[in-house]
Short mmCIF file of the C-alpha atoms (twelve columns), coordinates in Angstrom:
data_MODEL
# 
_entry.id   MODEL 
# 
loop_
_atom_site.group_PDB 
_atom_site.id 
_atom_site.type_symbol 
_atom_site.label_atom_id 
_atom_site.label_alt_id 
_atom_site.label_comp_id 
_atom_site.label_asym_id 
_atom_site.label_seq_id 
_atom_site.Cartn_x 
_atom_site.Cartn_y 
_atom_site.Cartn_z 
_atom_site.pdbx_PDB_model_num 
ATOM 1  C CA . ALA A 1  -25.393 83.572  27.671 1 
ATOM 2  C CA . VAL A 2  -28.632 84.522  30.391 1 
ATOM 3  C CA . CYS A 3  -28.732 87.770  32.515 1 
ATOM 4  C CA . THR A 4  -30.477 86.603  35.847 1 
ATOM 5  C CA . LEU A 5  -29.881 89.750  37.693 1 
ATOM 6  C CA . GLY A 6  -29.200 93.515  36.509 1 
ATOM 7  C CA . GLY A 7  -27.841 94.213  33.154 1 
ATOM 8  C CA . GLU A 8  -30.046 96.869  32.857 1 
ATOM 9  C CA . LYS A 9  -28.950 100.352 32.040 1 
ATOM 10 C CA . PRO A 10 -29.523 102.635 35.424 1 
ATOM 11 C CA . GLY A 11 -31.938 105.763 34.871 1 
ATOM 12 C CA . ALA A 12 -29.610 107.817 36.839 1 
ATOM 13 C CA . ALA A 13 -26.836 110.183 35.397 1 
ATOM 14 C CA . GLY A 14 -23.088 109.066 36.420 1 
ATOM 15 C CA . ALA A 15 -20.785 106.718 36.012 1 
ATOM 16 C CA . PHE A 16 -22.658 103.559 37.357 1 
ATOM 17 C CA . TYR A 17 -23.269 99.747  36.307 1 
ATOM 18 C CA . PRO A 18 -25.307 97.576  38.450 1 
ATOM 19 C CA . VAL A 19 -24.511 94.308  39.595 1 
ATOM 20 C CA . THR A 20 -24.544 91.721  36.963 1 
ATOM 21 C CA . ILE A 21 -24.891 87.806  36.547 1 
ATOM 22 C CA . LEU A 22 -24.432 85.662  33.563 1 
ATOM 23 C CA . GLU A 23 -24.797 81.968  33.523 1 
ATOM 24 C CA . ASN A 24 -24.696 79.881  30.654 1 
ATOM 25 C CA . VAL A 25 -21.280 81.680  29.327 1 
ATOM 26 C CA . SER A 26 -19.783 79.458  27.063 1 
ATOM 27 C CA . LYS A 27 -16.307 79.954  24.547 1 
ATOM 28 C CA . GLY A 28 -17.376 82.337  22.092 1 
ATOM 29 C CA . MET A 29 -19.458 85.237  23.451 1 
ATOM 30 C CA . PRO A 30 -17.824 88.219  24.864 1 
ATOM 31 C CA . ALA A 31 -18.379 87.383  28.560 1 
ATOM 32 C CA . TYR A 32 -15.935 84.072  28.218 1 
ATOM 33 C CA . ASP A 33 -13.710 85.401  26.040 1 
ATOM 34 C CA . ASP A 34 -13.241 89.030  26.612 1 
ATOM 35 C CA . GLU A 35 -11.915 90.720  30.457 1 
ATOM 36 C CA . LEU A 36 -14.686 92.629  31.766 1 
ATOM 37 C CA . PHE A 37 -14.406 95.461  34.072 1 
ATOM 38 C CA . GLY A 38 -17.068 96.565  36.034 1 
ATOM 39 C CA . PRO A 39 -19.534 94.429  38.369 1 
ATOM 40 C CA . VAL A 40 -20.310 91.254  36.415 1 
ATOM 41 C CA . ALA A 41 -19.959 87.690  37.066 1 
ATOM 42 C CA . SER A 42 -19.865 84.836  34.297 1 
ATOM 43 C CA . ILE A 43 -20.777 81.535  35.487 1 
ATOM 44 C CA . ILE A 44 -18.884 79.103  33.324 1 
ATOM 45 C CA . LYS A 45 -19.993 75.642  34.003 1 
ATOM 46 C CA . ALA A 46 -16.830 72.893  34.018 1 
ATOM 47 C CA . LYS A 47 -17.646 68.804  33.922 1 
ATOM 48 C CA . ASP A 48 -14.147 69.027  36.135 1 
ATOM 49 C CA . GLU A 49 -11.513 70.180  37.787 1 
ATOM 50 C CA . GLN A 50 -8.984  69.983  34.953 1 
ATOM 51 C CA . GLU A 51 -11.723 71.158  32.712 1 
ATOM 52 C CA . ALA A 52 -12.177 74.182  35.222 1 
ATOM 53 C CA . ILE A 53 -8.904  74.949  35.681 1 
ATOM 54 C CA . LYS A 54 -8.146  75.050  31.640 1 
ATOM 55 C CA . VAL A 55 -10.921 77.591  31.376 1 
ATOM 56 C CA . ALA A 56 -9.793  79.559  34.099 1 
ATOM 57 C CA . ASN A 57 -6.773  79.960  32.397 1 
ATOM 58 C CA . ASP A 58 -8.088  80.590  29.155 1 
ATOM 59 C CA . SER A 59 -7.335  84.278  28.628 1 
ATOM 60 C CA . ILE A 60 -5.768  85.594  25.718 1 
ATOM 61 C CA . TYR A 61 -4.375  88.577  28.403 1 
ATOM 62 C CA . GLY A 62 -2.748  86.349  30.990 1 
ATOM 63 C CA . LEU A 63 -4.723  88.000  33.894 1 
ATOM 64 C CA . GLY A 64 -5.742  86.087  37.037 1 
ATOM 65 C CA . ALA A 65 -7.921  83.684  37.116 1 
ATOM 66 C CA . SER A 66 -10.118 82.145  39.911 1 
ATOM 67 C CA . ILE A 67 -12.403 78.733  40.632 1 
ATOM 68 C CA . TYR A 68 -15.220 78.507  43.103 1 
ATOM 69 C CA . SER A 69 -16.131 74.850  44.045 1 
ATOM 70 C CA . LYS A 70 -18.178 73.297  47.120 1 
ATOM 71 C CA . ASP A 71 -15.861 70.361  46.870 1 
ATOM 72 C CA . VAL A 72 -12.843 71.923  49.286 1 
# 
């Protein structure tokens, strides 16, 4: 994965994590396989709608999934 925004540990005291964007995330990476808690967006590209649905629901936790697209 490539961190394109955030990802730095803040210098101030307290429980705070900055907004972070991870791109080029793929299966086998913690950002794909695990549920991240915090303001972290994992961007996973799909070749078509069917693959996007498969990726969005590929979770061992059974949590909710979302798909964002330009083609509405």
